[in-house]
Amino acid sequence: MNKLIMVLGAPNDDNGQLSPIAIDRLYRAFDLATCYSTAKIICTGGKGEHFNNTSKPHYYYAQEFLILKGIPKERFLKGIASTNTVQDFSMSKSFLEKYNPDLLIIITSEFHIERVKLIAEKIIPKIKKFYASVASSLTEEELKPLKEHEKNAVYFLKEHGIKY
């Protein structure tokens, strides 16, 4: 079976240290990569003022985390240097359609999953997907602005559509 695990990016600091959001997603990726030992892995996230000011793309740090946990380097496909969720899918669309996985496992945070589903179903509707949402290790207080942002983003996409 041709499975592909896609880990959506999250912030890292100016030294490349992954945020708790990124680490939560990567631990889920590690668990799934261990369960599906032949699945390839693709990480997303480039550089951007609001999430990564380093000289390397976020996906580099995500891959390094998983490699240090024991996932072989050969399992990783080229990362996607996206700067937002729409780009995660629009920049990987042609590759995903060509790769044509039997199942695309998309990993993101629980607070982000509704928007991810809207975008993925619009941009890559023909690919069979499984959404693996991850509970956040952030406090409710830390999650509150993120949940509000997601609520507004979902509303905007429903009102204005997804342009890519």
mmCIF file of N, CA and C in Angstrom, residues 21-87:
data_model
loop_
_atom_site.group_PDB
_atom_site.id
_atom_site.type_symbol
_atom_site.label_atom_id
_atom_site.label_comp_id
_atom_site.label_asym_id
_atom_site.label_seq_id
_atom_site.Cartn_x
_atom_site.Cartn_y
_atom_site.Cartn_z
ATOM 1 N N ILE A 21 3.536 23.371 19.404
ATOM 2 C CA ILE A 21 2.580 22.954 18.365
ATOM 3 C C ILE A 21 3.273 22.037 17.368
ATOM 4 N N ALA A 22 4.453 22.433 16.910
ATOM 5 C CA ALA A 22 5.209 21.617 15.961
ATOM 6 C C ALA A 22 5.579 20.273 16.582
ATOM 7 N N ILE A 23 6.037 20.296 17.814
ATOM 8 C CA ILE A 23 6.448 19.061 18.479
ATOM 9 C C ILE A 23 5.268 18.117 18.662
ATOM 10 N N ASP A 24 4.110 18.648 19.036
ATOM 11 C CA ASP A 24 2.908 17.810 19.161
ATOM 12 C C ASP A 24 2.628 17.078 17.845
ATOM 13 N N ARG A 25 2.678 17.819 16.740
ATOM 14 C CA ARG A 25 2.405 17.225 15.426
ATOM 15 C C ARG A 25 3.468 16.191 15.056
ATOM 16 N N LEU A 26 4.713 16.496 15.368
ATOM 17 C CA LEU A 26 5.810 15.591 14.999
ATOM 18 C C LEU A 26 5.804 14.299 15.812
ATOM 19 N N TYR A 27 5.390 14.358 17.059
ATOM 20 C CA TYR A 27 5.263 13.109 17.821
ATOM 21 C C TYR A 27 4.176 12.224 17.215
ATOM 22 N N ARG A 28 3.100 12.837 16.752
ATOM 23 C CA ARG A 28 2.046 12.051 16.075
ATOM 24 C C ARG A 28 2.580 11.464 14.782
ATOM 25 N N ALA A 29 3.366 12.260 14.049
ATOM 26 C CA ALA A 29 3.982 11.765 12.815
ATOM 27 C C ALA A 29 4.905 10.584 13.107
ATOM 28 N N PHE A 30 5.677 10.701 14.177
ATOM 29 C CA PHE A 30 6.575 9.616 14.556
ATOM 30 C C PHE A 30 5.789 8.336 14.838
ATOM 31 N N ASP A 31 4.716 8.458 15.609
ATOM 32 C CA ASP A 31 3.889 7.290 15.930
ATOM 33 C C ASP A 31 3.330 6.641 14.662
ATOM 34 N N LEU A 32 2.807 7.473 13.757
ATOM 35 C CA LEU A 32 2.225 6.936 12.523
ATOM 36 C C LEU A 32 3.298 6.365 11.601
ATOM 37 N N ALA A 33 4.452 7.015 11.548
ATOM 38 C CA ALA A 33 5.552 6.512 10.721
ATOM 39 C C ALA A 33 6.055 5.167 11.251
ATOM 40 N N THR A 34 5.981 4.989 12.556
ATOM 41 C CA THR A 34 6.379 3.718 13.161
ATOM 42 C C THR A 34 5.356 2.632 12.825
ATOM 43 N N CYS A 35 4.079 2.984 12.896
ATOM 44 C CA CYS A 35 3.012 2.020 12.574
ATOM 45 C C CYS A 35 3.018 1.642 11.091
ATOM 46 N N TYR A 36 3.231 2.626 10.238
ATOM 47 C CA TYR A 36 3.240 2.417 8.787
ATOM 48 C C TYR A 36 4.679 2.550 8.301
ATOM 49 N N SER A 37 5.452 1.504 8.512
ATOM 50 C CA SER A 37 6.906 1.563 8.308
ATOM 51 C C SER A 37 7.346 1.739 6.866
ATOM 52 N N THR A 38 6.436 1.575 5.919
ATOM 53 C CA THR A 38 6.811 1.794 4.517
ATOM 54 C C THR A 38 6.302 3.137 3.993
ATOM 55 N N ALA A 39 5.523 3.843 4.799
ATOM 56 C CA ALA A 39 4.974 5.134 4.358
ATOM 57 C C ALA A 39 6.094 6.158 4.209
ATOM 58 N N LYS A 40 6.008 6.938 3.149
ATOM 59 C CA LYS A 40 6.913 8.063 2.958
ATOM 60 C C LYS A 40 6.367 9.238 3.767
ATOM 61 N N ILE A 41 7.227 10.220 4.025
ATOM 62 C CA ILE A 41 6.858 11.361 4.868
ATOM 63 C C ILE A 41 7.209 12.647 4.129
ATOM 64 N N ILE A 42 6.291 13.590 4.194
ATOM 65 C CA ILE A 42 6.543 14.910 3.625
ATOM 66 C C ILE A 42 6.190 15.951 4.690
ATOM 67 N N CYS A 43 7.126 16.849 4.946
ATOM 68 C CA CYS A 43 6.918 17.915 5.927
ATOM 69 C C CYS A 43 6.736 19.233 5.192
ATOM 70 N N THR A 44 5.898 20.101 5.733
ATOM 71 C CA THR A 44 5.678 21.399 5.104
ATOM 72 C C THR A 44 6.195 22.519 6.000
ATOM 73 N N GLY A 45 6.352 23.674 5.401
ATOM 74 C CA GLY A 45 6.756 24.869 6.130
ATOM 75 C C GLY A 45 8.051 25.438 5.598
ATOM 76 N N GLY A 46 7.976 26.668 5.162
ATOM 77 C CA GLY A 46 9.151 27.357 4.651
ATOM 78 C C GLY A 46 9.666 28.353 5.658
ATOM 79 N N LYS A 47 9.804 29.585 5.190
ATOM 80 C CA LYS A 47 10.265 30.675 6.046
ATOM 81 C C LYS A 47 9.224 31.785 5.986
ATOM 82 N N GLY A 48 9.062 32.477 7.090
ATOM 83 C CA GLY A 48 8.108 33.565 7.147
ATOM 84 C C GLY A 48 8.228 34.305 8.455
ATOM 85 N N GLU A 49 7.925 35.578 8.405
ATOM 86 C CA GLU A 49 8.080 36.449 9.569
ATOM 87 C C GLU A 49 7.304 35.952 10.791
ATOM 88 N N HIS A 50 6.130 35.384 10.563
ATOM 89 C CA HIS A 50 5.286 34.988 11.689
ATOM 90 C C HIS A 50 5.561 33.575 12.215
ATOM 91 N N PHE A 51 6.481 32.826 11.580
ATOM 92 C CA PHE A 51 6.694 31.464 12.077
ATOM 93 C C PHE A 51 8.122 30.937 11.958
ATOM 94 N N ASN A 52 8.981 31.546 11.137
ATOM 95 C CA ASN A 52 10.344 31.035 10.994
ATOM 96 C C ASN A 52 11.235 32.093 10.354
ATOM 97 N N ASN A 53 12.108 32.691 11.143
ATOM 98 C CA ASN A 53 13.042 33.708 10.650
ATOM 99 C C ASN A 53 14.454 33.171 10.440
ATOM 100 N N THR A 54 14.636 31.874 10.466
ATOM 101 C CA THR A 54 15.977 31.305 10.296
ATOM 102 C C THR A 54 16.339 31.237 8.814
ATOM 103 N N SER A 55 17.545 30.776 8.537
ATOM 104 C CA SER A 55 17.993 30.651 7.147
ATOM 105 C C SER A 55 17.524 29.356 6.497
ATOM 106 N N LYS A 56 16.968 28.435 7.279
ATOM 107 C CA LYS A 56 16.501 27.146 6.761
ATOM 108 C C LYS A 56 14.975 27.087 6.833
ATOM 109 N N PRO A 57 14.347 26.342 5.924
ATOM 110 C CA PRO A 57 12.884 26.204 5.991
ATOM 111 C C PRO A 57 12.464 25.393 7.214
ATOM 112 N N HIS A 58 11.259 25.646 7.673
ATOM 113 C CA HIS A 58 10.728 24.921 8.829
ATOM 114 C C HIS A 58 10.777 23.409 8.611
ATOM 115 N N TYR A 59 10.461 22.962 7.388
ATOM 116 C CA TYR A 59 10.435 21.521 7.159
ATOM 117 C C TYR A 59 11.783 20.865 7.463
ATOM 118 N N TYR A 60 12.874 21.599 7.320
ATOM 119 C CA TYR A 60 14.205 21.076 7.654
ATOM 120 C C TYR A 60 14.245 20.677 9.135
ATOM 121 N N TYR A 61 13.779 21.559 10.005
ATOM 122 C CA TYR A 61 13.796 21.288 11.447
ATOM 123 C C TYR A 61 12.855 20.131 11.796
ATOM 124 N N ALA A 62 11.718 20.062 11.104
ATOM 125 C CA ALA A 62 10.773 18.968 11.341
ATOM 126 C C ALA A 62 11.397 17.627 10.949
ATOM 127 N N GLN A 63 12.024 17.589 9.786
ATOM 128 C CA GLN A 63 12.673 16.353 9.345
ATOM 129 C C GLN A 63 13.795 15.949 10.305
ATOM 130 N N GLU A 64 14.600 16.909 10.718
ATOM 131 C CA GLU A 64 15.703 16.618 11.639
ATOM 132 C C GLU A 64 15.184 16.040 12.958
ATOM 133 N N PHE A 65 14.073 16.576 13.461
ATOM 134 C CA PHE A 65 13.462 16.055 14.683
ATOM 135 C C PHE A 65 13.122 14.577 14.515
ATOM 136 N N LEU A 66 12.455 14.252 13.404
ATOM 137 C CA LEU A 66 12.033 12.869 13.176
ATOM 138 C C LEU A 66 13.225 11.948 12.920
ATOM 139 N N ILE A 67 14.234 12.446 12.244
ATOM 140 C CA ILE A 67 15.443 11.650 12.005
ATOM 141 C C ILE A 67 16.138 11.344 13.339
ATOM 142 N N LEU A 68 16.220 12.351 14.217
ATOM 143 C CA LEU A 68 16.821 12.128 15.538
ATOM 144 C C LEU A 68 16.029 11.122 16.367
ATOM 145 N N LYS A 69 14.734 11.017 16.096
ATOM 146 C CA LYS A 69 13.895 10.036 16.795
ATOM 147 C C LYS A 69 14.037 8.637 16.194
ATOM 148 N N GLY A 70 14.719 8.534 15.042
ATOM 149 C CA GLY A 70 14.972 7.216 14.460
ATOM 150 C C GLY A 70 14.316 6.930 13.127
ATOM 151 N N ILE A 71 13.636 7.893 12.551
ATOM 152 C CA ILE A 71 13.039 7.681 11.235
ATOM 153 C C ILE A 71 14.153 7.823 10.187
ATOM 154 N N PRO A 72 14.359 6.819 9.340
ATOM 155 C CA PRO A 72 15.432 6.897 8.348
ATOM 156 C C PRO A 72 15.234 8.057 7.360
ATOM 157 N N LYS A 73 16.336 8.712 7.051
ATOM 158 C CA LYS A 73 16.346 9.855 6.142
ATOM 159 C C LYS A 73 15.709 9.512 4.788
ATOM 160 N N GLU A 74 15.861 8.281 4.351
ATOM 161 C CA GLU A 74 15.356 7.838 3.046
ATOM 162 C C GLU A 74 13.828 7.860 2.956
ATOM 163 N N ARG A 75 13.159 7.923 4.081
ATOM 164 C CA ARG A 75 11.685 7.922 4.072
ATOM 165 C C ARG A 75 11.101 9.285 3.744
ATOM 166 N N PHE A 76 11.933 10.333 3.776
ATOM 167 C CA PHE A 76 11.441 11.690 3.572
ATOM 168 C C PHE A 76 11.464 12.079 2.106
ATOM 169 N N LEU A 77 10.361 12.660 1.674
ATOM 170 C CA LEU A 77 10.302 13.267 0.349
ATOM 171 C C LEU A 77 10.673 14.733 0.504
ATOM 172 N N LYS A 78 10.935 15.394 -0.595
ATOM 173 C CA LYS A 78 11.311 16.807 -0.541
ATOM 174 C C LYS A 78 10.238 17.613 0.182
ATOM 175 N N GLY A 79 10.670 18.442 1.129
ATOM 176 C CA GLY A 79 9.737 19.261 1.897
ATOM 177 C C GLY A 79 9.085 20.332 1.041
ATOM 178 N N ILE A 80 7.997 20.867 1.545
ATOM 179 C CA ILE A 80 7.240 21.922 0.866
ATOM 180 C C ILE A 80 7.504 23.224 1.617
ATOM 181 N N ALA A 81 8.105 24.193 0.940
ATOM 182 C CA ALA A 81 8.477 25.474 1.562
ATOM 183 C C ALA A 81 7.308 26.458 1.552
ATOM 184 N N SER A 82 6.199 26.032 2.107
ATOM 185 C CA SER A 82 4.971 26.826 2.147
ATOM 186 C C SER A 82 5.011 27.844 3.288
ATOM 187 N N THR A 83 4.171 28.864 3.170
ATOM 188 C CA THR A 83 4.093 29.872 4.236
ATOM 189 C C THR A 83 2.719 29.923 4.891
ATOM 190 N N ASN A 84 1.785 29.108 4.411
ATOM 191 C CA ASN A 84 0.457 29.059 5.017
ATOM 192 C C ASN A 84 -0.233 27.756 4.626
ATOM 193 N N THR A 85 -1.404 27.531 5.169
ATOM 194 C CA THR A 85 -2.110 26.271 4.965
ATOM 195 C C THR A 85 -2.556 26.082 3.525
ATOM 196 N N VAL A 86 -3.007 27.135 2.874
ATOM 197 C CA VAL A 86 -3.397 27.003 1.468
ATOM 198 C C VAL A 86 -2.184 26.565 0.646
ATOM 199 N N GLN A 87 -1.039 27.170 0.903
ATOM 200 C CA GLN A 87 0.172 26.781 0.170
ATOM 201 C C GLN A 87 0.618 25.354 0.488
#
